[in-house]
Amino acid sequence: MYYQSTIAEGNSSRSKALTWEKDSSILFEDGYEWRKYGQKKIINAKYLRSYYRCSYKSDEECAAMKHVQRIQEDPPLYRTIYYGHHNCKTSLLNSEITLLEPNSTSSMFLSFNDSLQIKEQYPAFSSPLSVPTKQESIDAINPYHNQIAQDQLTSSDNPLSRDYKLEFDYVRHATMLSSTKSVPFNDGF
DNA sequence: TCAATTTGACCTAT
DNA sequence: ATAGGTCAAATTGA
C-alpha cells in the first residue's frame, strides 16, 4: 500500500528526513487533517503538485507534511509523499477515531480487526476507500479547474469545457473502483 | 465574519 | 539562472 521512499541522494536536510510514498487511483482520506499551503507546476510533470502540512502545525508543533501530485491520466493515479511524522495529539486522536469508527462506505473493508495493526504502521491510513469530503482534491483532479470554470461562462460551446462538478468526480472515481468496467471520460487536457 | 484555499511573490539549493 | 518549496495577501465559501 505504501512504502518507505528512497529519495536519498545528496545530503540536504530534506533527503535525510523519513519520507513515505503512496500511489493511489483515488484521492484517499488518510485520517489526518491537512492544510494546503502551496501549489507548484513541476517541470516535465503534467500536473500541479500540492503541498500540505498538518493542520495542527501551529498549535501542536506537528512537523508532518505531504505532497500530492497526479502522475497519470488514463487510470487516474496520484502520488502522495509524506515527510516527517505526526507528533500532534489532536490529529492522532482523529485518526484513531477514523480507524475505529470508519464511515459507512468504508466499513465493509475493515471487517477484520486490524485497527491496532494499522495504527502501529506509518503512516496510519484509515481506509483506502473513504471518500474525500473536502475541496482539497479538486486541484489535483483538475489543476485548471478555475480557468476552465471561467471559460464555461463565456464559451459554453467549447467541447473542452468541463460541466461536471466536484461531486461528479467523486462519483466517477468511486464508480471506476466499484465496477469492473472502466468508465470512459475525457478530461480534455 | 472567519477560517481555509488560492496564487503570485519570494526564498533557497542546485 | 532555474526549479522546487514556502509565504502571505487576496479570495472564497460556509
mmCIF file with all atom_site columns, C-alpha atoms (C1' of nucleotides) in Angstrom:
data_model
loop_
_atom_site.group_PDB
_atom_site.id
_atom_site.type_symbol
_atom_site.label_atom_id
_atom_site.label_alt_id
_atom_site.label_comp_id
_atom_site.label_asym_id
_atom_site.label_entity_id
_atom_site.label_seq_id
_atom_site.pdbx_PDB_ins_code
_atom_site.Cartn_x
_atom_site.Cartn_y
_atom_site.Cartn_z
_atom_site.occupancy
_atom_site.B_iso_or_equiv
_atom_site.pdbx_formal_charge
_atom_site.auth_seq_id
_atom_site.auth_comp_id
_atom_site.auth_asym_id
_atom_site.auth_atom_id
_atom_site.pdbx_PDB_model_num
ATOM 1   C CA    . MET A 1 1   ? 0.000   0.000  0.000   1.00 0.00 ? 1   MET A CA    1
ATOM 2   C CA    . TYR A 1 2   ? 2.748   2.400  0.920   1.00 0.00 ? 2   TYR A CA    1
ATOM 3   C CA    . TYR A 1 3   ? 6.462   2.071  1.165   1.00 0.00 ? 3   TYR A CA    1
ATOM 4   C CA    . GLN A 1 4   ? 9.376   3.924  2.564   1.00 0.00 ? 4   GLN A CA    1
ATOM 5   C CA    . SER A 1 5   ? 10.688  6.189  -0.063  1.00 0.00 ? 5   SER A CA    1
ATOM 6   C CA    . THR A 1 6   ? 14.276  6.081  -1.118  1.00 0.00 ? 6   THR A CA    1
ATOM 7   C CA    . ILE A 1 7   ? 14.663  9.679  -2.066  1.00 0.00 ? 7   ILE A CA    1
ATOM 8   C CA    . ALA A 1 8   ? 18.132  9.837  -0.625  1.00 0.00 ? 8   ALA A CA    1
ATOM 9   C CA    . GLU A 1 9   ? 20.606  11.417 -2.917  1.00 0.00 ? 9   GLU A CA    1
ATOM 10  C CA    . GLY A 1 10  ? 22.725  14.339 -1.887  1.00 0.00 ? 10  GLY A CA    1
ATOM 11  C CA    . ASN A 1 11  ? 22.881  15.411 1.701   1.00 0.00 ? 11  ASN A CA    1
ATOM 12  C CA    . SER A 1 12  ? 20.208  18.014 2.063   1.00 0.00 ? 12  SER A CA    1
ATOM 13  C CA    . SER A 1 13  ? 18.275  18.003 5.285   1.00 0.00 ? 13  SER A CA    1
ATOM 14  C CA    . ARG A 1 14  ? 15.129  17.003 3.469   1.00 0.00 ? 14  ARG A CA    1
ATOM 15  C CA    . SER A 1 15  ? 16.553  13.870 1.947   1.00 0.00 ? 15  SER A CA    1
ATOM 16  C CA    . LYS A 1 16  ? 17.537  12.644 5.377   1.00 0.00 ? 16  LYS A CA    1
ATOM 17  C CA    . ALA A 1 17  ? 14.053  13.103 6.749   1.00 0.00 ? 17  ALA A CA    1
ATOM 18  C CA    . LEU A 1 18  ? 11.959  9.994  6.636   1.00 0.00 ? 18  LEU A CA    1
ATOM 19  C CA    . THR A 1 19  ? 9.581   10.005 3.744   1.00 0.00 ? 19  THR A CA    1
ATOM 20  C CA    . TRP A 1 20  ? 6.771   7.706  2.764   1.00 0.00 ? 20  TRP A CA    1
ATOM 21  C CA    . GLU A 1 21  ? 5.262   7.336  -0.622  1.00 0.00 ? 21  GLU A CA    1
ATOM 22  C CA    . LYS A 1 22  ? 1.919   6.060  -1.740  1.00 0.00 ? 22  LYS A CA    1
ATOM 23  C CA    . ASP A 1 23  ? 0.301   5.817  -5.122  1.00 0.00 ? 23  ASP A CA    1
ATOM 24  C CA    . SER A 1 24  ? -3.424  5.701  -5.302  1.00 0.00 ? 24  SER A CA    1
ATOM 25  C CA    . SER A 1 25  ? -6.035  5.695  -8.000  1.00 0.00 ? 25  SER A CA    1
ATOM 26  C CA    . ILE A 1 26  ? -8.253  7.943  -5.938  1.00 0.00 ? 26  ILE A CA    1
ATOM 27  C CA    . LEU A 1 27  ? -7.792  10.825 -3.594  1.00 0.00 ? 27  LEU A CA    1
ATOM 28  C CA    . PHE A 1 28  ? -7.938  8.952  -0.343  1.00 0.00 ? 28  PHE A CA    1
ATOM 29  C CA    . GLU A 1 29  ? -8.521  10.186 3.154   1.00 0.00 ? 29  GLU A CA    1
ATOM 30  C CA    . ASP A 1 30  ? -5.594  9.262  5.352   1.00 0.00 ? 30  ASP A CA    1
ATOM 31  C CA    . GLY A 1 31  ? -7.229  10.168 8.622   1.00 0.00 ? 31  GLY A CA    1
ATOM 32  C CA    . TYR A 1 32  ? -5.249  13.296 9.246   1.00 0.00 ? 32  TYR A CA    1
ATOM 33  C CA    . GLU A 1 33  ? -6.212  16.869 8.711   1.00 0.00 ? 33  GLU A CA    1
ATOM 34  C CA    . TRP A 1 34  ? -4.087  18.844 6.295   1.00 0.00 ? 34  TRP A CA    1
ATOM 35  C CA    . ARG A 1 35  ? -3.812  22.468 5.397   1.00 0.00 ? 35  ARG A CA    1
ATOM 36  C CA    . LYS A 1 36  ? -2.757  23.278 1.904   1.00 0.00 ? 36  LYS A CA    1
ATOM 37  C CA    . TYR A 1 37  ? -0.038  25.894 1.774   1.00 0.00 ? 37  TYR A CA    1
ATOM 38  C CA    . GLY A 1 38  ? 1.124   25.874 -1.791  1.00 0.00 ? 38  GLY A CA    1
ATOM 39  C CA    . GLN A 1 39  ? 0.883   24.508 -5.272  1.00 0.00 ? 39  GLN A CA    1
ATOM 40  C CA    . LYS A 1 40  ? 3.533   24.292 -7.945  1.00 0.00 ? 40  LYS A CA    1
ATOM 41  C CA    . LYS A 1 41  ? 3.889   23.275 -11.519 1.00 0.00 ? 41  LYS A CA    1
ATOM 42  C CA    . ILE A 1 42  ? 6.656   20.700 -11.733 1.00 0.00 ? 42  ILE A CA    1
ATOM 43  C CA    . ILE A 1 43  ? 8.751   20.698 -14.852 1.00 0.00 ? 43  ILE A CA    1
ATOM 44  C CA    . ASN A 1 44  ? 8.227   17.679 -17.070 1.00 0.00 ? 44  ASN A CA    1
ATOM 45  C CA    . ALA A 1 45  ? 5.227   16.789 -14.978 1.00 0.00 ? 45  ALA A CA    1
ATOM 46  C CA    . LYS A 1 46  ? 1.802   17.175 -16.443 1.00 0.00 ? 46  LYS A CA    1
ATOM 47  C CA    . TYR A 1 47  ? 0.051   18.128 -13.268 1.00 0.00 ? 47  TYR A CA    1
ATOM 48  C CA    . LEU A 1 48  ? 0.498   20.509 -10.409 1.00 0.00 ? 48  LEU A CA    1
ATOM 49  C CA    . ARG A 1 49  ? 1.914   19.355 -7.112  1.00 0.00 ? 49  ARG A CA    1
ATOM 50  C CA    . SER A 1 50  ? 0.060   20.372 -3.994  1.00 0.00 ? 50  SER A CA    1
ATOM 51  C CA    . TYR A 1 51  ? 1.778   20.995 -0.685  1.00 0.00 ? 51  TYR A CA    1
ATOM 52  C CA    . TYR A 1 52  ? 0.118   20.251 2.625   1.00 0.00 ? 52  TYR A CA    1
ATOM 53  C CA    . ARG A 1 53  ? 1.145   20.446 6.229   1.00 0.00 ? 53  ARG A CA    1
ATOM 54  C CA    . CYS A 1 54  ? -0.603  19.134 9.260   1.00 0.00 ? 54  CYS A CA    1
ATOM 55  C CA    . SER A 1 55  ? -3.481  21.360 10.282  1.00 0.00 ? 55  SER A CA    1
ATOM 56  C CA    . TYR A 1 56  ? -2.193  21.355 13.824  1.00 0.00 ? 56  TYR A CA    1
ATOM 57  C CA    . LYS A 1 57  ? 1.286   22.518 12.971  1.00 0.00 ? 57  LYS A CA    1
ATOM 58  C CA    . SER A 1 58  ? 0.816   25.892 14.604  1.00 0.00 ? 58  SER A CA    1
ATOM 59  C CA    . ASP A 1 59  ? -0.613  24.883 17.953  1.00 0.00 ? 59  ASP A CA    1
ATOM 60  C CA    . GLU A 1 60  ? 0.901   21.417 18.277  1.00 0.00 ? 60  GLU A CA    1
ATOM 61  C CA    . GLU A 1 61  ? 4.211   21.875 16.504  1.00 0.00 ? 61  GLU A CA    1
ATOM 62  C CA    . CYS A 1 62  ? 3.458   18.930 14.306  1.00 0.00 ? 62  CYS A CA    1
ATOM 63  C CA    . ALA A 1 63  ? 6.059   18.610 11.586  1.00 0.00 ? 63  ALA A CA    1
ATOM 64  C CA    . ALA A 1 64  ? 4.169   16.285 9.271   1.00 0.00 ? 64  ALA A CA    1
ATOM 65  C CA    . MET A 1 65  ? 3.822   17.351 5.663   1.00 0.00 ? 65  MET A CA    1
ATOM 66  C CA    . LYS A 1 66  ? 2.745   15.741 2.464   1.00 0.00 ? 66  LYS A CA    1
ATOM 67  C CA    . HIS A 1 67  ? 2.852   16.377 -1.240  1.00 0.00 ? 67  HIS A CA    1
ATOM 68  C CA    . VAL A 1 68  ? 0.136   15.174 -3.546  1.00 0.00 ? 68  VAL A CA    1
ATOM 69  C CA    . GLN A 1 69  ? 0.602   15.030 -7.266  1.00 0.00 ? 69  GLN A CA    1
ATOM 70  C CA    . ARG A 1 70  ? -1.346  13.444 -10.024 1.00 0.00 ? 70  ARG A CA    1
ATOM 71  C CA    . ILE A 1 71  ? 1.083   11.391 -12.018 1.00 0.00 ? 71  ILE A CA    1
ATOM 72  C CA    . GLN A 1 72  ? -1.052  9.658  -14.579 1.00 0.00 ? 72  GLN A CA    1
ATOM 73  C CA    . GLU A 1 73  ? -4.124  10.435 -16.592 1.00 0.00 ? 73  GLU A CA    1
ATOM 74  C CA    . ASP A 1 74  ? -5.684  7.388  -18.088 1.00 0.00 ? 74  ASP A CA    1
ATOM 75  C CA    . PRO A 1 75  ? -6.310  5.436  -14.981 1.00 0.00 ? 75  PRO A CA    1
ATOM 76  C CA    . PRO A 1 76  ? -6.093  8.411  -12.636 1.00 0.00 ? 76  PRO A CA    1
ATOM 77  C CA    . LEU A 1 77  ? -3.136  7.917  -10.366 1.00 0.00 ? 77  LEU A CA    1
ATOM 78  C CA    . TYR A 1 78  ? -1.995  10.157 -7.552  1.00 0.00 ? 78  TYR A CA    1
ATOM 79  C CA    . ARG A 1 79  ? 1.270   10.037 -5.704  1.00 0.00 ? 79  ARG A CA    1
ATOM 80  C CA    . THR A 1 80  ? 1.351   11.183 -2.125  1.00 0.00 ? 80  THR A CA    1
ATOM 81  C CA    . ILE A 1 81  ? 4.680   11.662 -0.402  1.00 0.00 ? 81  ILE A CA    1
ATOM 82  C CA    . TYR A 1 82  ? 4.739   12.095 3.361   1.00 0.00 ? 82  TYR A CA    1
ATOM 83  C CA    . TYR A 1 83  ? 7.517   13.958 5.110   1.00 0.00 ? 83  TYR A CA    1
ATOM 84  C CA    . GLY A 1 84  ? 8.167   13.558 8.791   1.00 0.00 ? 84  GLY A CA    1
ATOM 85  C CA    . HIS A 1 85  ? 5.677   12.159 11.208  1.00 0.00 ? 85  HIS A CA    1
ATOM 86  C CA    . HIS A 1 86  ? 2.819   13.455 13.282  1.00 0.00 ? 86  HIS A CA    1
ATOM 87  C CA    . ASN A 1 87  ? 3.601   14.327 16.847  1.00 0.00 ? 87  ASN A CA    1
ATOM 88  C CA    . CYS A 1 88  ? 0.419   16.258 17.416  1.00 0.00 ? 88  CYS A CA    1
ATOM 89  C CA    . LYS A 1 89  ? -2.089  14.677 19.761  1.00 0.00 ? 89  LYS A CA    1
ATOM 90  C CA    . THR A 1 90  ? -5.074  16.123 18.019  1.00 0.00 ? 90  THR A CA    1
ATOM 91  C CA    . SER A 1 91  ? -4.720  14.592 14.604  1.00 0.00 ? 91  SER A CA    1
ATOM 92  C CA    . LEU A 1 92  ? -3.562  11.340 16.113  1.00 0.00 ? 92  LEU A CA    1
ATOM 93  C CA    . LEU A 1 93  ? -6.788  11.256 18.045  1.00 0.00 ? 93  LEU A CA    1
ATOM 94  C CA    . ASN A 1 94  ? -8.729  11.989 14.897  1.00 0.00 ? 94  ASN A CA    1
ATOM 95  C CA    . SER A 1 95  ? -7.009  9.230  13.006  1.00 0.00 ? 95  SER A CA    1
ATOM 96  C CA    . GLU A 1 96  ? -7.807  6.754  15.749  1.00 0.00 ? 96  GLU A CA    1
ATOM 97  C CA    . ILE A 1 97  ? -11.413 7.767  15.633  1.00 0.00 ? 97  ILE A CA    1
ATOM 98  C CA    . THR A 1 98  ? -11.395 7.292  11.904  1.00 0.00 ? 98  THR A CA    1
ATOM 99  C CA    . LEU A 1 99  ? -9.809  3.893  12.232  1.00 0.00 ? 99  LEU A CA    1
ATOM 100 C CA    . LEU A 1 100 ? -12.061 2.606  14.951  1.00 0.00 ? 100 LEU A CA    1
ATOM 101 C CA    . GLU A 1 101 ? -15.234 4.105  13.594  1.00 0.00 ? 101 GLU A CA    1
ATOM 102 C CA    . PRO A 1 102 ? -14.972 4.090  9.832   1.00 0.00 ? 102 PRO A CA    1
ATOM 103 C CA    . ASN A 1 103 ? -17.790 5.642  7.917   1.00 0.00 ? 103 ASN A CA    1
ATOM 104 C CA    . SER A 1 104 ? -20.487 3.560  6.362   1.00 0.00 ? 104 SER A CA    1
ATOM 105 C CA    . THR A 1 105 ? -18.996 3.406  2.878   1.00 0.00 ? 105 THR A CA    1
ATOM 106 C CA    . SER A 1 106 ? -15.673 2.030  4.063   1.00 0.00 ? 106 SER A CA    1
ATOM 107 C CA    . SER A 1 107 ? -16.663 -0.126 6.998   1.00 0.00 ? 107 SER A CA    1
ATOM 108 C CA    . MET A 1 108 ? -17.064 -3.179 4.820   1.00 0.00 ? 108 MET A CA    1
ATOM 109 C CA    . PHE A 1 109 ? -13.359 -3.064 4.061   1.00 0.00 ? 109 PHE A CA    1
ATOM 110 C CA    . LEU A 1 110 ? -12.398 -3.082 7.717   1.00 0.00 ? 110 LEU A CA    1
ATOM 111 C CA    . SER A 1 111 ? -14.338 -6.107 8.747   1.00 0.00 ? 111 SER A CA    1
ATOM 112 C CA    . PHE A 1 112 ? -11.231 -7.776 10.101  1.00 0.00 ? 112 PHE A CA    1
ATOM 113 C CA    . ASN A 1 113 ? -9.922  -6.489 13.355  1.00 0.00 ? 113 ASN A CA    1
ATOM 114 C CA    . ASP A 1 114 ? -6.640  -4.963 12.312  1.00 0.00 ? 114 ASP A CA    1
ATOM 115 C CA    . SER A 1 115 ? -7.141  -1.471 13.561  1.00 0.00 ? 115 SER A CA    1
ATOM 116 C CA    . LEU A 1 116 ? -4.303  -1.727 16.026  1.00 0.00 ? 116 LEU A CA    1
ATOM 117 C CA    . GLN A 1 117 ? -2.069  -3.214 13.425  1.00 0.00 ? 117 GLN A CA    1
ATOM 118 C CA    . ILE A 1 118 ? -2.754  -0.352 11.103  1.00 0.00 ? 118 ILE A CA    1
ATOM 119 C CA    . LYS A 1 119 ? -2.075  2.166  13.796  1.00 0.00 ? 119 LYS A CA    1
ATOM 120 C CA    . GLU A 1 120 ? 1.356   0.785  14.503  1.00 0.00 ? 120 GLU A CA    1
ATOM 121 C CA    . GLN A 1 121 ? 2.359   1.196  10.922  1.00 0.00 ? 121 GLN A CA    1
ATOM 122 C CA    . TYR A 1 122 ? 3.228   4.515  9.439   1.00 0.00 ? 122 TYR A CA    1
ATOM 123 C CA    . PRO A 1 123 ? 1.543   6.474  8.228   1.00 0.00 ? 123 PRO A CA    1
ATOM 124 C CA    . ALA A 1 124 ? -1.756  5.349  9.653   1.00 0.00 ? 124 ALA A CA    1
ATOM 125 C CA    . PHE A 1 125 ? -4.097  5.273  6.733   1.00 0.00 ? 125 PHE A CA    1
ATOM 126 C CA    . SER A 1 126 ? -7.665  4.827  7.686   1.00 0.00 ? 126 SER A CA    1
ATOM 127 C CA    . SER A 1 127 ? -9.272  3.211  4.701   1.00 0.00 ? 127 SER A CA    1
ATOM 128 C CA    . PRO A 1 128 ? -8.402  3.016  1.038   1.00 0.00 ? 128 PRO A CA    1
ATOM 129 C CA    . LEU A 1 129 ? -11.920 3.860  0.074   1.00 0.00 ? 129 LEU A CA    1
ATOM 130 C CA    . SER A 1 130 ? -13.120 6.560  2.392   1.00 0.00 ? 130 SER A CA    1
ATOM 131 C CA    . VAL A 1 131 ? -14.446 9.378  0.314   1.00 0.00 ? 131 VAL A CA    1
ATOM 132 C CA    . PRO A 1 132 ? -12.703 12.716 0.458   1.00 0.00 ? 132 PRO A CA    1
ATOM 133 C CA    . THR A 1 133 ? -15.078 15.353 1.676   1.00 0.00 ? 133 THR A CA    1
ATOM 134 C CA    . LYS A 1 134 ? -13.090 18.500 1.220   1.00 0.00 ? 134 LYS A CA    1
ATOM 135 C CA    . GLN A 1 135 ? -12.319 20.655 -1.738  1.00 0.00 ? 135 GLN A CA    1
ATOM 136 C CA    . GLU A 1 136 ? -8.681  19.744 -1.271  1.00 0.00 ? 136 GLU A CA    1
ATOM 137 C CA    . SER A 1 137 ? -8.701  17.250 -4.056  1.00 0.00 ? 137 SER A CA    1
ATOM 138 C CA    . ILE A 1 138 ? -10.137 19.276 -6.863  1.00 0.00 ? 138 ILE A CA    1
ATOM 139 C CA    . ASP A 1 139 ? -6.921  20.863 -7.981  1.00 0.00 ? 139 ASP A CA    1
ATOM 140 C CA    . ALA A 1 140 ? -5.199  17.524 -8.046  1.00 0.00 ? 140 ALA A CA    1
ATOM 141 C CA    . ILE A 1 141 ? -8.045  16.145 -10.082 1.00 0.00 ? 141 ILE A CA    1
ATOM 142 C CA    . ASN A 1 142 ? -8.165  19.100 -12.383 1.00 0.00 ? 142 ASN A CA    1
ATOM 143 C CA    . PRO A 1 143 ? -5.463  21.694 -11.811 1.00 0.00 ? 143 PRO A CA    1
ATOM 144 C CA    . TYR A 1 144 ? -7.045  24.062 -14.264 1.00 0.00 ? 144 TYR A CA    1
ATOM 145 C CA    . HIS A 1 145 ? -10.475 23.892 -12.770 1.00 0.00 ? 145 HIS A CA    1
ATOM 146 C CA    . ASN A 1 146 ? -10.639 27.584 -12.050 1.00 0.00 ? 146 ASN A CA    1
ATOM 147 C CA    . GLN A 1 147 ? -9.714  28.740 -15.510 1.00 0.00 ? 147 GLN A CA    1
ATOM 148 C CA    . ILE A 1 148 ? -11.966 26.200 -17.121 1.00 0.00 ? 148 ILE A CA    1
ATOM 149 C CA    . ALA A 1 149 ? -14.820 27.166 -14.892 1.00 0.00 ? 149 ALA A CA    1
ATOM 150 C CA    . GLN A 1 150 ? -14.387 30.725 -16.038 1.00 0.00 ? 150 GLN A CA    1
ATOM 151 C CA    . ASP A 1 151 ? -14.194 29.662 -19.646 1.00 0.00 ? 151 ASP A CA    1
ATOM 152 C CA    . GLN A 1 152 ? -17.533 28.000 -19.290 1.00 0.00 ? 152 GLN A CA    1
ATOM 153 C CA    . LEU A 1 153 ? -19.115 31.320 -18.544 1.00 0.00 ? 153 LEU A CA    1
ATOM 154 C CA    . THR A 1 154 ? -18.110 32.774 -21.878 1.00 0.00 ? 154 THR A CA    1
ATOM 155 C CA    . SER A 1 155 ? -17.779 29.775 -24.163 1.00 0.00 ? 155 SER A CA    1
ATOM 156 C CA    . SER A 1 156 ? -20.240 27.130 -23.197 1.00 0.00 ? 156 SER A CA    1
ATOM 157 C CA    . ASP A 1 157 ? -19.938 25.525 -26.612 1.00 0.00 ? 157 ASP A CA    1
ATOM 158 C CA    . ASN A 1 158 ? -16.293 24.743 -26.058 1.00 0.00 ? 158 ASN A CA    1
ATOM 159 C CA    . PRO A 1 159 ? -16.033 20.949 -26.219 1.00 0.00 ? 159 PRO A CA    1
ATOM 160 C CA    . LEU A 1 160 ? -13.264 21.077 -23.667 1.00 0.00 ? 160 LEU A CA    1
ATOM 161 C CA    . SER A 1 161 ? -15.424 22.858 -21.150 1.00 0.00 ? 161 SER A CA    1
ATOM 162 C CA    . ARG A 1 162 ? -15.952 20.887 -18.025 1.00 0.00 ? 162 ARG A CA    1
ATOM 163 C CA    . ASP A 1 163 ? -19.531 20.714 -16.982 1.00 0.00 ? 163 ASP A CA    1
ATOM 164 C CA    . TYR A 1 164 ? -19.136 18.335 -14.127 1.00 0.00 ? 164 TYR A CA    1
ATOM 165 C CA    . LYS A 1 165 ? -18.870 19.423 -10.579 1.00 0.00 ? 165 LYS A CA    1
ATOM 166 C CA    . LEU A 1 166 ? -16.577 18.187 -7.893  1.00 0.00 ? 166 LEU A CA    1
ATOM 167 C CA    . GLU A 1 167 ? -19.158 15.717 -6.698  1.00 0.00 ? 167 GLU A CA    1
ATOM 168 C CA    . PHE A 1 168 ? -19.188 14.104 -10.088 1.00 0.00 ? 168 PHE A CA    1
ATOM 169 C CA    . ASP A 1 169 ? -15.511 13.455 -9.856  1.00 0.00 ? 169 ASP A CA    1
ATOM 170 C CA    . TYR A 1 170 ? -16.023 11.554 -6.666  1.00 0.00 ? 170 TYR A CA    1
ATOM 171 C CA    . VAL A 1 171 ? -18.882 9.586  -8.108  1.00 0.00 ? 171 VAL A CA    1
ATOM 172 C CA    . ARG A 1 172 ? -16.897 8.876  -11.204 1.00 0.00 ? 172 ARG A CA    1
ATOM 173 C CA    . HIS A 1 173 ? -13.887 7.610  -9.347  1.00 0.00 ? 173 HIS A CA    1
ATOM 174 C CA    . ALA A 1 174 ? -15.994 5.617  -6.976  1.00 0.00 ? 174 ALA A CA    1
ATOM 175 C CA    . THR A 1 175 ? -17.762 4.077  -9.927  1.00 0.00 ? 175 THR A CA    1
ATOM 176 C CA    . MET A 1 176 ? -14.494 3.106  -11.530 1.00 0.00 ? 176 MET A CA    1
ATOM 177 C CA    . LEU A 1 177 ? -13.469 1.382  -8.363  1.00 0.00 ? 177 LEU A CA    1
ATOM 178 C CA    . SER A 1 178 ? -16.668 -0.415 -7.633  1.00 0.00 ? 178 SER A CA    1
ATOM 179 C CA    . SER A 1 179 ? -17.249 -1.703 -11.128 1.00 0.00 ? 179 SER A CA    1
ATOM 180 C CA    . THR A 1 180 ? -15.030 -3.906 -13.209 1.00 0.00 ? 180 THR A CA    1
ATOM 181 C CA    . LYS A 1 181 ? -15.515 -1.924 -16.373 1.00 0.00 ? 181 LYS A CA    1
ATOM 182 C CA    . SER A 1 182 ? -13.868 1.407  -16.670 1.00 0.00 ? 182 SER A CA    1
ATOM 183 C CA    . VAL A 1 183 ? -15.910 4.496  -17.208 1.00 0.00 ? 183 VAL A CA    1
ATOM 184 C CA    . PRO A 1 184 ? -14.703 6.369  -20.253 1.00 0.00 ? 184 PRO A CA    1
ATOM 185 C CA    . PHE A 1 185 ? -14.250 10.053 -19.838 1.00 0.00 ? 185 PHE A CA    1
ATOM 186 C CA    . ASN A 1 186 ? -12.185 12.809 -21.267 1.00 0.00 ? 186 ASN A CA    1
ATOM 187 C CA    . ASP A 1 187 ? -10.569 15.407 -19.072 1.00 0.00 ? 187 ASP A CA    1
ATOM 188 C CA    . GLY A 1 188 ? -9.727  17.495 -22.077 1.00 0.00 ? 188 GLY A CA    1
ATOM 189 C CA    . PHE A 1 189 ? -6.086  18.186 -21.479 1.00 0.00 ? 189 PHE A CA    1
ATOM 190 C "C1'" . DT  B 2 1   ? -17.264 37.090 9.648   1.00 0.00 ? 1   DT  B "C1'" 1
ATOM 191 C "C1'" . DC  B 2 2   ? -13.888 33.924 9.974   1.00 0.00 ? 2   DC  B "C1'" 1
ATOM 192 C "C1'" . DA  B 2 3   ? -11.055 30.316 8.510   1.00 0.00 ? 3   DA  B "C1'" 1
ATOM 193 C "C1'" . DA  B 2 4   ? -9.302  27.578 4.629   1.00 0.00 ? 4   DA  B "C1'" 1
ATOM 194 C "C1'" . DT  B 2 5   ? -7.694  27.948 -0.079  1.00 0.00 ? 5   DT  B "C1'" 1
ATOM 195 C "C1'" . DT  B 2 6   ? -5.677  30.173 -3.988  1.00 0.00 ? 6   DT  B "C1'" 1
ATOM 196 C "C1'" . DT  B 2 7   ? -1.951  32.117 -6.238  1.00 0.00 ? 7   DT  B "C1'" 1
ATOM 197 C "C1'" . DG  B 2 8   ? 1.900   35.063 -7.426  1.00 0.00 ? 8   DG  B "C1'" 1
ATOM 198 C "C1'" . DA  B 2 9   ? 5.907   36.548 -4.976  1.00 0.00 ? 9   DA  B "C1'" 1
ATOM 199 C "C1'" . DC  B 2 10  ? 9.656   35.317 -2.532  1.00 0.00 ? 10  DC  B "C1'" 1
ATOM 200 C "C1'" . DC  B 2 11  ? 13.336  32.124 -0.821  1.00 0.00 ? 11  DC  B "C1'" 1
ATOM 201 C "C1'" . DT  B 2 12  ? 16.852  28.596 -1.223  1.00 0.00 ? 12  DT  B "C1'" 1
ATOM 202 C "C1'" . DA  B 2 13  ? 19.540  24.997 -3.130  1.00 0.00 ? 13  DA  B "C1'" 1
ATOM 203 C "C1'" . DT  B 2 14  ? 21.489  23.385 -7.298  1.00 0.00 ? 14  DT  B "C1'" 1
ATOM 204 C "C1'" . DA  C 3 1   ? 19.538  31.167 -13.878 1.00 0.00 ? 1   DA  C "C1'" 1
ATOM 205 C "C1'" . DT  C 3 2   ? 16.303  27.666 -12.785 1.00 0.00 ? 2   DT  C "C1'" 1
ATOM 206 C "C1'" . DA  C 3 3   ? 13.306  24.582 -10.316 1.00 0.00 ? 3   DA  C "C1'" 1
ATOM 207 C "C1'" . DG  C 3 4   ? 11.152  23.332 -6.262  1.00 0.00 ? 4   DG  C "C1'" 1
ATOM 208 C "C1'" . DG  C 3 5   ? 9.393   24.763 -1.842  1.00 0.00 ? 5   DG  C "C1'" 1
ATOM 209 C "C1'" . DT  C 3 6   ? 7.132   28.269 1.222   1.00 0.00 ? 6   DT  C "C1'" 1
ATOM 210 C "C1'" . DC  C 3 7   ? 4.916   32.633 2.404   1.00 0.00 ? 7   DC  C "C1'" 1
ATOM 211 C "C1'" . DA  C 3 8   ? 1.216   35.557 2.760   1.00 0.00 ? 8   DA  C "C1'" 1
ATOM 212 C "C1'" . DA  C 3 9   ? -2.246  38.736 0.838   1.00 0.00 ? 9   DA  C "C1'" 1
ATOM 213 C "C1'" . DA  C 3 10  ? -6.323  38.222 -1.624  1.00 0.00 ? 10  DA  C "C1'" 1
ATOM 214 C "C1'" . DT  C 3 11  ? -10.067 35.388 -2.470  1.00 0.00 ? 11  DT  C "C1'" 1
ATOM 215 C "C1'" . DT  C 3 12  ? -13.646 32.161 -1.470  1.00 0.00 ? 12  DT  C "C1'" 1
ATOM 216 C "C1'" . DG  C 3 13  ? -17.147 29.823 0.863   1.00 0.00 ? 13  DG  C "C1'" 1
ATOM 217 C "C1'" . DA  C 3 14  ? -19.632 28.112 4.893   1.00 0.00 ? 14  DA  C "C1'" 1
#
